[in-house]
CSV table of C-alpha atoms in Angstrom, one decimal:
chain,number,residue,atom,x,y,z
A,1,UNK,CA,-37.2,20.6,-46.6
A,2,UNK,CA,-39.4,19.7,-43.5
A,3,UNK,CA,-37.7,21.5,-40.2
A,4,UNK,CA,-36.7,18.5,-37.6
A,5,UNK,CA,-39.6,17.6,-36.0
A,6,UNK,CA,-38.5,17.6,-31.6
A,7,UNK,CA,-37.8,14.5,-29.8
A,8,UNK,CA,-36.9,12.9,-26.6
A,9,UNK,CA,-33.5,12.2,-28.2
A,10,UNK,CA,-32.9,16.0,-29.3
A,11,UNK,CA,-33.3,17.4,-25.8
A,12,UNK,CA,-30.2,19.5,-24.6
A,13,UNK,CA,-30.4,17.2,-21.3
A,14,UNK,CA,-30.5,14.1,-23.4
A,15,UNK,CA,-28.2,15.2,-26.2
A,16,UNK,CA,-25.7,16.3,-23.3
A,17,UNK,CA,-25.5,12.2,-21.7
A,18,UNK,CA,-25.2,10.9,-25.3
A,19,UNK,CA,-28.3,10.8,-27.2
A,20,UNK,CA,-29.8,7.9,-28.2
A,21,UNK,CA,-26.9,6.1,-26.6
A,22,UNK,CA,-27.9,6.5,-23.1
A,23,UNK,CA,-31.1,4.4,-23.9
A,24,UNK,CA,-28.3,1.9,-25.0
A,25,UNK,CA,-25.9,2.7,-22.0
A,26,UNK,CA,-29.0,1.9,-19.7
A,27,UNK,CA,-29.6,-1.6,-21.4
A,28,UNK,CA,-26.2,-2.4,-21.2
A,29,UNK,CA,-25.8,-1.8,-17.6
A,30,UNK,CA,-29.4,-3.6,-17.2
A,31,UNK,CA,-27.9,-6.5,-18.9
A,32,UNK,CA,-24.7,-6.2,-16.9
A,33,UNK,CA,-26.8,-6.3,-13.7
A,34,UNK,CA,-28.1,-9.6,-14.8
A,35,UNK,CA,-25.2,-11.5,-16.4
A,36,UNK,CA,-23.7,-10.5,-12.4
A,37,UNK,CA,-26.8,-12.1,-10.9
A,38,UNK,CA,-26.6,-15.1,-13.4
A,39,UNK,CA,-22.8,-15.6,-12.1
A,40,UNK,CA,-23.8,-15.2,-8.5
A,41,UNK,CA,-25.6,-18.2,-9.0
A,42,UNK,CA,-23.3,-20.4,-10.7
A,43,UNK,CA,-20.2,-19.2,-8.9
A,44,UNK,CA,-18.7,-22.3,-8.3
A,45,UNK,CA,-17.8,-22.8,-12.0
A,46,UNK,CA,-15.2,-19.7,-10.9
A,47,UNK,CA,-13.5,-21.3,-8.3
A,48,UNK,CA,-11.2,-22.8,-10.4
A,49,UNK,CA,-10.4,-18.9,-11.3
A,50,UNK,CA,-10.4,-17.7,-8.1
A,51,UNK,CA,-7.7,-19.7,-7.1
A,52,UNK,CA,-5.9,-18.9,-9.6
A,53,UNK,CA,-6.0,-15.3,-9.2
A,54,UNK,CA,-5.2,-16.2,-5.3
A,55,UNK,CA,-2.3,-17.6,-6.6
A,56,UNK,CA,-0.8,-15.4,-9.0
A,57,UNK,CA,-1.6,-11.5,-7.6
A,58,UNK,CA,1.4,-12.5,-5.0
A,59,UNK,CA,3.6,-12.9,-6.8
A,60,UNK,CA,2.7,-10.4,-10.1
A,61,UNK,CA,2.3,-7.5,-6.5
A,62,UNK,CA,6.0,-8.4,-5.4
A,63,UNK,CA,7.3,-8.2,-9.6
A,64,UNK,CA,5.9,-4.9,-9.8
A,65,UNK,CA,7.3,-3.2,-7.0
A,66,UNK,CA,10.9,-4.8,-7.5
A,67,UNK,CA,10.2,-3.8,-11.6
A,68,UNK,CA,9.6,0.2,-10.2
A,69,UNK,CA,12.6,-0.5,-8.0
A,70,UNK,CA,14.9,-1.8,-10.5
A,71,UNK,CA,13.9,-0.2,-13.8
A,72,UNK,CA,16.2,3.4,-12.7
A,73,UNK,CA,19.4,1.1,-12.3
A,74,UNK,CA,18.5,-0.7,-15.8
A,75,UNK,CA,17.9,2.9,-17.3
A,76,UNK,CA,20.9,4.3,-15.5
A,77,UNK,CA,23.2,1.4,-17.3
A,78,UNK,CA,21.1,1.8,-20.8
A,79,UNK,CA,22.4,5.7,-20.6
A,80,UNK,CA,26.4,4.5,-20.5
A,81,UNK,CA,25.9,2.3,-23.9
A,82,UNK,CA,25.2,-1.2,-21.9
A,83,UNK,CA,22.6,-3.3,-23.1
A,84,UNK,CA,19.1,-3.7,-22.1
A,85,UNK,CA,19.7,-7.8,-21.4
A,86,UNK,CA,23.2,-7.2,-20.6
A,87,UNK,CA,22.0,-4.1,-18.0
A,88,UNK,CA,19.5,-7.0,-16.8
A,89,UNK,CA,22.1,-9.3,-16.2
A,90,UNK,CA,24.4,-7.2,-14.4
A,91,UNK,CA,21.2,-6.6,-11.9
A,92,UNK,CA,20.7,-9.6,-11.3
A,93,UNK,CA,24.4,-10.1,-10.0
A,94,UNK,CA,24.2,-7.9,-7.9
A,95,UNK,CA,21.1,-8.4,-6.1
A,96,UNK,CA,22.1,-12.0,-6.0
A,97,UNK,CA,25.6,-10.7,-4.4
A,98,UNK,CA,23.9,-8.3,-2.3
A,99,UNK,CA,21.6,-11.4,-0.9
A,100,UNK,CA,23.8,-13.7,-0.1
A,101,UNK,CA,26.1,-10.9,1.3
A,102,UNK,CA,22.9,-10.3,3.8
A,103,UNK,CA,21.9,-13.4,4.6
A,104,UNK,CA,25.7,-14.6,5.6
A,105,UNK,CA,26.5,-11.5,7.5
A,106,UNK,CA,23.4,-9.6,8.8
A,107,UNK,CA,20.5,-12.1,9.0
A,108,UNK,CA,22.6,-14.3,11.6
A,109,UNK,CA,22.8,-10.9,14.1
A,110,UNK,CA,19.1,-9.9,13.6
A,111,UNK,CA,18.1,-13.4,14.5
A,112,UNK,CA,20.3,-13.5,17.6
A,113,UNK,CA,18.9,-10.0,18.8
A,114,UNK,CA,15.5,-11.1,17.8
A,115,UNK,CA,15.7,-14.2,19.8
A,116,UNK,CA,16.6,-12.6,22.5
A,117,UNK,CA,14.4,-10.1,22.5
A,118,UNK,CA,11.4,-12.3,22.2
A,119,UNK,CA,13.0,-14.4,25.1
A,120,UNK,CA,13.3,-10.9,27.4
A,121,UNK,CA,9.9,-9.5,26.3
A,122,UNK,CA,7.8,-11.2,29.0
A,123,UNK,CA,10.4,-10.5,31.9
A,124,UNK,CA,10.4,-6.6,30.3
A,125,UNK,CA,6.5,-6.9,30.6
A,126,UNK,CA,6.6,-8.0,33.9
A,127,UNK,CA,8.7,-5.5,35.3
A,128,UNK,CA,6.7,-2.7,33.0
A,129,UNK,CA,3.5,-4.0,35.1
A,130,UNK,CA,4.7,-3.9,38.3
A,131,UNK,CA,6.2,-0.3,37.6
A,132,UNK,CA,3.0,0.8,36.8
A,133,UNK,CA,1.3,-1.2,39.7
A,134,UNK,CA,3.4,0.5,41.9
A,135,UNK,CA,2.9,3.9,40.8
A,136,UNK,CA,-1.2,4.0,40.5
A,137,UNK,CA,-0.7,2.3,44.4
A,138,UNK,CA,0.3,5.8,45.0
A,139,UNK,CA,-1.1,8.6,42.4
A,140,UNK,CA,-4.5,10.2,42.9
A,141,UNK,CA,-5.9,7.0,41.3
A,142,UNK,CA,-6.0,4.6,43.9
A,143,UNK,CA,-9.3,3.9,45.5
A,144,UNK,CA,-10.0,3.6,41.4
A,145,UNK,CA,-7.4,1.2,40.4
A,146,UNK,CA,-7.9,-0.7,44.2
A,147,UNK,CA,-11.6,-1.6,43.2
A,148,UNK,CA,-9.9,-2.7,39.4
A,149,UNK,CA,-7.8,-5.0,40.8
A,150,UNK,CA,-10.3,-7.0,42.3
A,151,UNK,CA,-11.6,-7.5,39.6
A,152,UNK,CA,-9.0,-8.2,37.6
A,153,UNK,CA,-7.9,-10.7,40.4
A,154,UNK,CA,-10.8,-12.2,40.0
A,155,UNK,CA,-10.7,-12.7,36.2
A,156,UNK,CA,-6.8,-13.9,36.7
A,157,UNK,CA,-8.1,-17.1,38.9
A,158,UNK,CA,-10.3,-18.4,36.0
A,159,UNK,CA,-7.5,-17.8,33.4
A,160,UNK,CA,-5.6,-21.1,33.7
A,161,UNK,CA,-8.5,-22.4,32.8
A,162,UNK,CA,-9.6,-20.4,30.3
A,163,UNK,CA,-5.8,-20.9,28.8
A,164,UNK,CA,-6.6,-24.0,28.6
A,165,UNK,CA,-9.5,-24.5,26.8
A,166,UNK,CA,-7.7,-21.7,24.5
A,167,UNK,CA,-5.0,-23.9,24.0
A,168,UNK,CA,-6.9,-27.4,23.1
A,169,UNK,CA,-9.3,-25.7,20.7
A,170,UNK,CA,-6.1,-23.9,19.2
A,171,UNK,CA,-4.4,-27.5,18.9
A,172,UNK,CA,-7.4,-29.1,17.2
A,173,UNK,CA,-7.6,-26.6,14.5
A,174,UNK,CA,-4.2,-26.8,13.9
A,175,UNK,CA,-4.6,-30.5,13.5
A,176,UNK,CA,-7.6,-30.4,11.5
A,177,UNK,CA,-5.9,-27.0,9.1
A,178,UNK,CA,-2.4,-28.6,8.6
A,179,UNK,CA,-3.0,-28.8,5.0
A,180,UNK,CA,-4.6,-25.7,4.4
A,181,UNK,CA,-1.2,-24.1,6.2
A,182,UNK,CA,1.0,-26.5,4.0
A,183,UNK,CA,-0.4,-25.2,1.4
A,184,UNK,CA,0.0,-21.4,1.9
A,185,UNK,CA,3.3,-22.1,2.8
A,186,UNK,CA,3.9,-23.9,-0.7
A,187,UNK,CA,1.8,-21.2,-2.4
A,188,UNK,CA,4.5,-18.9,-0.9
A,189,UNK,CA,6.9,-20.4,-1.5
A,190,UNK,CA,6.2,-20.4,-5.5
A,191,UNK,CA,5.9,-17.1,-5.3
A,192,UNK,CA,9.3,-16.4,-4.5
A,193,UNK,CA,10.8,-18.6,-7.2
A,194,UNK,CA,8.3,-17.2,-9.4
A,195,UNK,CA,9.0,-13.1,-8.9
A,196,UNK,CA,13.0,-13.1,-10.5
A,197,UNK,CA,11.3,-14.7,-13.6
A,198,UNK,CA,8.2,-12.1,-13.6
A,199,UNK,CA,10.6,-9.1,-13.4
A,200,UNK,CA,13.1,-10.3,-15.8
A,201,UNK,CA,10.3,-10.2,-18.5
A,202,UNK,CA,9.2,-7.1,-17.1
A,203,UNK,CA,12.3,-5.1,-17.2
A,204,UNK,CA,12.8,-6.6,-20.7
A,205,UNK,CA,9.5,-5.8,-22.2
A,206,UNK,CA,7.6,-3.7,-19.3
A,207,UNK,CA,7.9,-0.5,-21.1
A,208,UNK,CA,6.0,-2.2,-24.7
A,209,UNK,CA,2.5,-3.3,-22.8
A,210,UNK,CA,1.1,0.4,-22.8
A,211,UNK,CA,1.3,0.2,-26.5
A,212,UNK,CA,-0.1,-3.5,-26.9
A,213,UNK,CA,-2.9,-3.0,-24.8
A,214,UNK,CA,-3.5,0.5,-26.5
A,215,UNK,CA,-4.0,-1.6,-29.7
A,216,UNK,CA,-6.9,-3.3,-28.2
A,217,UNK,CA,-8.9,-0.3,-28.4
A,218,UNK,CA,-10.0,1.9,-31.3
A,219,UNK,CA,-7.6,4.3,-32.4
A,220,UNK,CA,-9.5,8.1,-31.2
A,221,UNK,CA,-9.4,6.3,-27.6
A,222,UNK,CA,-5.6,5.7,-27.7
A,223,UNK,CA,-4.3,9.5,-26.8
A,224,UNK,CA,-6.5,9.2,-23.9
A,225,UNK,CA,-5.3,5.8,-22.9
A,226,UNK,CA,-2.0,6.9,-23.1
A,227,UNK,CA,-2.6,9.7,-21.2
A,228,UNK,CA,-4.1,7.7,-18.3
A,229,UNK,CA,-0.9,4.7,-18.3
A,230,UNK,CA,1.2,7.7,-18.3
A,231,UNK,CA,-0.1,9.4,-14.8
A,232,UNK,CA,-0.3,5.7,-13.6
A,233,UNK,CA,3.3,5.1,-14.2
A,234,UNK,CA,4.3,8.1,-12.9
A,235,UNK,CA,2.3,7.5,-9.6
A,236,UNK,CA,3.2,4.2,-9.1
A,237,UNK,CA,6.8,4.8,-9.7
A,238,UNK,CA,6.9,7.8,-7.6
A,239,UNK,CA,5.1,6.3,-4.3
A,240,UNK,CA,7.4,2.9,-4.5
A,241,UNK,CA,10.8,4.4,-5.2
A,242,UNK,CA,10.1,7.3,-2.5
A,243,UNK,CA,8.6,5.3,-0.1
A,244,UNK,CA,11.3,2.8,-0.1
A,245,UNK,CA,14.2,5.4,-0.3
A,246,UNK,CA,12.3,6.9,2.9
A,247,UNK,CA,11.8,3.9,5.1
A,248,UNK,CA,15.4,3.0,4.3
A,249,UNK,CA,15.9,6.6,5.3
A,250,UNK,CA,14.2,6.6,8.9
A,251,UNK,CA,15.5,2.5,9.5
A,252,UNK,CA,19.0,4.1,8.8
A,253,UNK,CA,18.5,7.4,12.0
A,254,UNK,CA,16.8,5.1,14.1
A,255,UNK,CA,20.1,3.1,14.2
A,256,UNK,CA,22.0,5.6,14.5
A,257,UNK,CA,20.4,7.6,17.0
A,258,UNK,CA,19.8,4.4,19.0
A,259,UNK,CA,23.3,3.3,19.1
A,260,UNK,CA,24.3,6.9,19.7
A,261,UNK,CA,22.0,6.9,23.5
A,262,UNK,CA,23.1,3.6,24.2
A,263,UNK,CA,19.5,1.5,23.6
A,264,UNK,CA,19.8,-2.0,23.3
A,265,UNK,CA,18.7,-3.8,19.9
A,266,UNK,CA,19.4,-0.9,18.0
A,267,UNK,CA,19.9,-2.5,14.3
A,268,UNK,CA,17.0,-4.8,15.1
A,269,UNK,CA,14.6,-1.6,16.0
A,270,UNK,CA,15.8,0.2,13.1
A,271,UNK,CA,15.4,-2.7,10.7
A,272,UNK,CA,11.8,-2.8,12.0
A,273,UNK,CA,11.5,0.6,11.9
A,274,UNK,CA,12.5,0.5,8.6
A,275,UNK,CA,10.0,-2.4,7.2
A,276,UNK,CA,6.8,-0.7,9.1
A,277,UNK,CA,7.6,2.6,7.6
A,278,UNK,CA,6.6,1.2,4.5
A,279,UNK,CA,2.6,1.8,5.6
A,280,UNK,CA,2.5,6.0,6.1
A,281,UNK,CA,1.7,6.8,9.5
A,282,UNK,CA,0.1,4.1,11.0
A,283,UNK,CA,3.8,2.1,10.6
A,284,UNK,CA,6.1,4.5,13.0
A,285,UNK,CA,3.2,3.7,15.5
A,286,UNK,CA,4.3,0.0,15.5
A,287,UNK,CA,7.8,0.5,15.3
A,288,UNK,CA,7.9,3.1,18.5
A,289,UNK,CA,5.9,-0.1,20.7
A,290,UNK,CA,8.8,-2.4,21.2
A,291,UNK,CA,11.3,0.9,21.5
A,292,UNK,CA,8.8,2.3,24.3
A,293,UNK,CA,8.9,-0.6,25.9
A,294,UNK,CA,12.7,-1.6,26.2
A,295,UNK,CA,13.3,2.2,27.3
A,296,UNK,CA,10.6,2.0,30.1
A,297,UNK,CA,12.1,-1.1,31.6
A,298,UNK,CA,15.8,0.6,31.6
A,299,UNK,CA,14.7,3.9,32.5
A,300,UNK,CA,13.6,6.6,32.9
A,301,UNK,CA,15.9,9.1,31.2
A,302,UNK,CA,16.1,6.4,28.3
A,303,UNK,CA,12.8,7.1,27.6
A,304,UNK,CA,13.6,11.0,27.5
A,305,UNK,CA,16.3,10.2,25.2
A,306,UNK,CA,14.1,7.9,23.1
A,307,UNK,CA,11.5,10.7,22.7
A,308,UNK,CA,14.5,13.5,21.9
A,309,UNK,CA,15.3,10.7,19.4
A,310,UNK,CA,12.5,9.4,17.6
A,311,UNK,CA,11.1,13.8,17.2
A,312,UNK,CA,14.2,14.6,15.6
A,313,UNK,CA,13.8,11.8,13.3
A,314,UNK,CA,10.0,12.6,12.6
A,315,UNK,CA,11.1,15.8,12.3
A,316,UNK,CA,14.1,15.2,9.7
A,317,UNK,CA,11.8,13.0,7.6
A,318,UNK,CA,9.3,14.9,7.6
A,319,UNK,CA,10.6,18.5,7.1
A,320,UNK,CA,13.9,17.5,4.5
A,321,UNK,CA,13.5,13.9,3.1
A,322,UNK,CA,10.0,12.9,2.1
A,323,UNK,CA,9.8,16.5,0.8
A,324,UNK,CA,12.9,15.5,-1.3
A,325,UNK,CA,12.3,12.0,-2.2
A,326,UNK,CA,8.9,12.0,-2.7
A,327,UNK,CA,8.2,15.9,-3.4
A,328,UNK,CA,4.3,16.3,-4.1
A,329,UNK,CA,3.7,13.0,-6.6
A,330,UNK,CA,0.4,12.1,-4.9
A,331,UNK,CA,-0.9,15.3,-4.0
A,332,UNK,CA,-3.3,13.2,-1.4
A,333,UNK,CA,-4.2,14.8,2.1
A,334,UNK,CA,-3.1,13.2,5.2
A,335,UNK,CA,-7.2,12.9,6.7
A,336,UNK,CA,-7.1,11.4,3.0
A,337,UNK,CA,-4.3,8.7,3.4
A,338,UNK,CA,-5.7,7.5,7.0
A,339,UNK,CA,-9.1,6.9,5.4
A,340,UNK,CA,-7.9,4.9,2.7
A,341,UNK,CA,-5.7,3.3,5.3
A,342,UNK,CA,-8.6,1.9,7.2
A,343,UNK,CA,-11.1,1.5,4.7
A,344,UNK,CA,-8.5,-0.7,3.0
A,345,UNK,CA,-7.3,-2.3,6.3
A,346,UNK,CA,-11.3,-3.7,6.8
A,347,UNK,CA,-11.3,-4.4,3.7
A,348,UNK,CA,-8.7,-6.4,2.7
A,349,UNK,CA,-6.2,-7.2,5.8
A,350,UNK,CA,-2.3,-6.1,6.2
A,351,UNK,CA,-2.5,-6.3,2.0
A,352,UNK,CA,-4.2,-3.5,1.9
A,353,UNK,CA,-2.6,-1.6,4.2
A,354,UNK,CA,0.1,-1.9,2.3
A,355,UNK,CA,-1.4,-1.1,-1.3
A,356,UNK,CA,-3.9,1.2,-0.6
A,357,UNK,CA,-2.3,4.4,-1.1
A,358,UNK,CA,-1.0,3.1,-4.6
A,359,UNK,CA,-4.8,1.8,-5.4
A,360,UNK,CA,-5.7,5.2,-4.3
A,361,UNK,CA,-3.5,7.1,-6.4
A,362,UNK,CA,-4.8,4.7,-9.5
A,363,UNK,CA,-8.2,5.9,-8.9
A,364,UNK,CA,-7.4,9.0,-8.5
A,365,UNK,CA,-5.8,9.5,-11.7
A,366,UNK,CA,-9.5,7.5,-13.8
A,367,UNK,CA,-11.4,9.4,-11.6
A,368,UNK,CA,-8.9,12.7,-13.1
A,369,UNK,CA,-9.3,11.9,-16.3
A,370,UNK,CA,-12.7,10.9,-16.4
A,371,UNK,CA,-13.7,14.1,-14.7
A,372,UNK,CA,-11.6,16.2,-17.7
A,373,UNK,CA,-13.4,14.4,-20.5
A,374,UNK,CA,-16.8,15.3,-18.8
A,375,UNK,CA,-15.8,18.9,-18.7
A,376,UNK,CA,-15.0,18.6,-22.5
A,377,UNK,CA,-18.1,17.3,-23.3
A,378,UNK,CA,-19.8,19.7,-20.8
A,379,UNK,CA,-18.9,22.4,-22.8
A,380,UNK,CA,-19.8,21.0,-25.7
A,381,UNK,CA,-23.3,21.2,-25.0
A,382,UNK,CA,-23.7,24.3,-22.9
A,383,UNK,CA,-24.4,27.2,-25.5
A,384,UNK,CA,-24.2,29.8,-22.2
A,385,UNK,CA,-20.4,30.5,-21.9
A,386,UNK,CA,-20.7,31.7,-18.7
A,387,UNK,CA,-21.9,28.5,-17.7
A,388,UNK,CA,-18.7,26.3,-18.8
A,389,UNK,CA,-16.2,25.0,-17.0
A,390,UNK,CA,-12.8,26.4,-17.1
A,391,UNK,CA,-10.8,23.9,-18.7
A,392,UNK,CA,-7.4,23.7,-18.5
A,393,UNK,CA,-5.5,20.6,-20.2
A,394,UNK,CA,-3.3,19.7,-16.9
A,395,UNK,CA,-1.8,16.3,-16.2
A,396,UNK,CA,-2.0,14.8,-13.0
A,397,UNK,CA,1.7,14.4,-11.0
């Protein structure tokens, strides 16, 4: 029998990206490069798609995190003999009990302090100004900020007008986009009815679509699948759950050290503090504003007890309960999370501020597992066993 004769094909390189298969990987992706070009230039058949999409990933966003929120109660009553449906059910009770409770008792008092906040905040900026007028008048400053201010005086005379203009332009566009608004309001507006319906379905039959969509795909790519929805689930989970447990944490001090040194608005700052906390370490940065700003008008030993305040809540959350609540689930840096925080922020607005760090922590887990299969097949191919990887079967957290 004739010996093999060499090939391009039986090259250790060659063999090592597939074989013959990468000559078919590289026409694929050709081909892939051209069916996008193809759509580029027909993509108004898609808009029709697009808005769909625009309209559904609202509300589907809003399903999921309520379905992460709300499958440990529905697991909690599924361990005491209740029902799945009937465990459902008794959710939904509550949360609807728990809504109206907040809409009849607390809603009406943030909207008072609100309103009156918003009607205060000009006065509290105009006496913040003059505070600060008066103090660079006399600090080493001056000749600086003397020469500013004529400028500054001089840009404030052509303001009206500038206003002005501002305000016309503003009104035509408003004019001309009142449908457009109408309808992001009524696209809203759907989405709310829509998201109860979404999450009954998915508490009822969330935990099955890991398995149906594993059926899609031949059956020695199924342990790996399973593997990767796994890690997902478990991120996912663990980033919502904590990071909702947290903010209501750190909205919870803030009221409570606020009403303890005598600061006005003290639910409404910690209910804000509470919703911006949401978005790691860019959020605390917008809930401090507002605080800063009431304490500097009042005075200024508020704004010494503010700071004694707001460090021993930093300090609280971030020494005992994120460690708690959230442990070490995404293992991501903190440089890490304010990349991805910007990045995402240019990229796709105040959305993805707020689901970047989940998207992140997607990725990270394909990129994960991706990475461990090409060790496998790494060693594989390497006959030097020096030159393989060590490869250690570990799951992602």
């Amino acid at each position: 029998m004739e010996p093999e004769k060499p090939s391009f094909f039986s090259t250790r390189y060659i063999k090592f990206l597939g074989g013959r298969n990468t000559v078919f990987t590289l026409v694929l992706l050709l081909l892939i490069g051209l069916v996008i070009m193809i759509y580029d230039e027909i993509s108004f058949i898609f808009v029709p798609l697009t808005v769909f999409l625009g309209n559904v990933i609202l509300p589907i966003i809003l399903a999921v995190i309520a379905y992460y929120l709300l499958r440990p109660l529905l697991r909690l009553l599924e361990r005491i003999k209740i029902p799945r449906i009937w465990g459902i059910l008794i959710i939904f009770l509550a949360l609807i009990g728990l809504v109206t409770l907040l809409v009849f008792l607390v809603f009406p008092f943030l909207k008072a302090q609100s309103l009156k906040l918003v009607e205060e905040l000009p006065g509290n900026l105009m006496v913040l100004l003059d505070k600060l007028d008066g103090f660079l008048r006399t600090s080493f400053f001056r000749d600086f900020y003397l020469q500013i201010e004529s400028d500054v005086n001089s840009i404030l005379k052509e303001l009206p007008t500038e206003i002005g203009q501002f305000l016309q332009s503003t009104l035509t566009g408003l004019a001309t986009g009142i449908s457009s608004i109408v309808g992001v309001l009524t696209g809203f507006v759907l989405a709310i009815v829509t998201v109860p319906f979404i999450v009954f379905y998915l508490l009822k039959d969330g935990e099955k679509l890991p398995n149906y969509v594993m059926k899609l795909f031949p059956p020695r790519m199924r342990e790996d699948l399973r593997s990767v929805f796994t890690n997902i689930d478990r991120q996912i989970s663990s980033y919502i759950q904590g990071q909702i447990l947290v903010s209501m944490c750190i909205g919870f001090m803030i009221f409570i050290g606020f009403s303890i040194i005598g600061m006005d608005y003290a639910m409404l700052l910690g209910v804000i503090a509470m919703v911006t906390s949401v978005v790691p370490y860019l959020g605390p940065v917008i809930a401090i504003t507002p605080a800063l700003i009431i304490a500097l008008v009042s005075s200024p030993f508020m704004l010494i007890k503010l700071a004694i305040v707001w460090t021993v809540v930093q300090l609280v959350e971030g020494k005992f309960i994120s460690p708690q609540i959230m442990g070490r689930s995404l293992h991501v840096h903190p440089i890490t999370i304010i990349f991805v925080l910007i990045t995402a922020g240019a990229l796709f607005g105040v959305p993805g501020v707020i689901l970047g760090i989940p998207g992140y922590a997607i990725l990270k887990v394909f990129v994960t597992h991706f990475y461990t299969l090409f060790k496998k097949r790494y060693n594989k191919y390497e006959p030097v066993v020096e030159n393989r990887y060590e490869y250690t079967n570990h799951k992602v957290d």
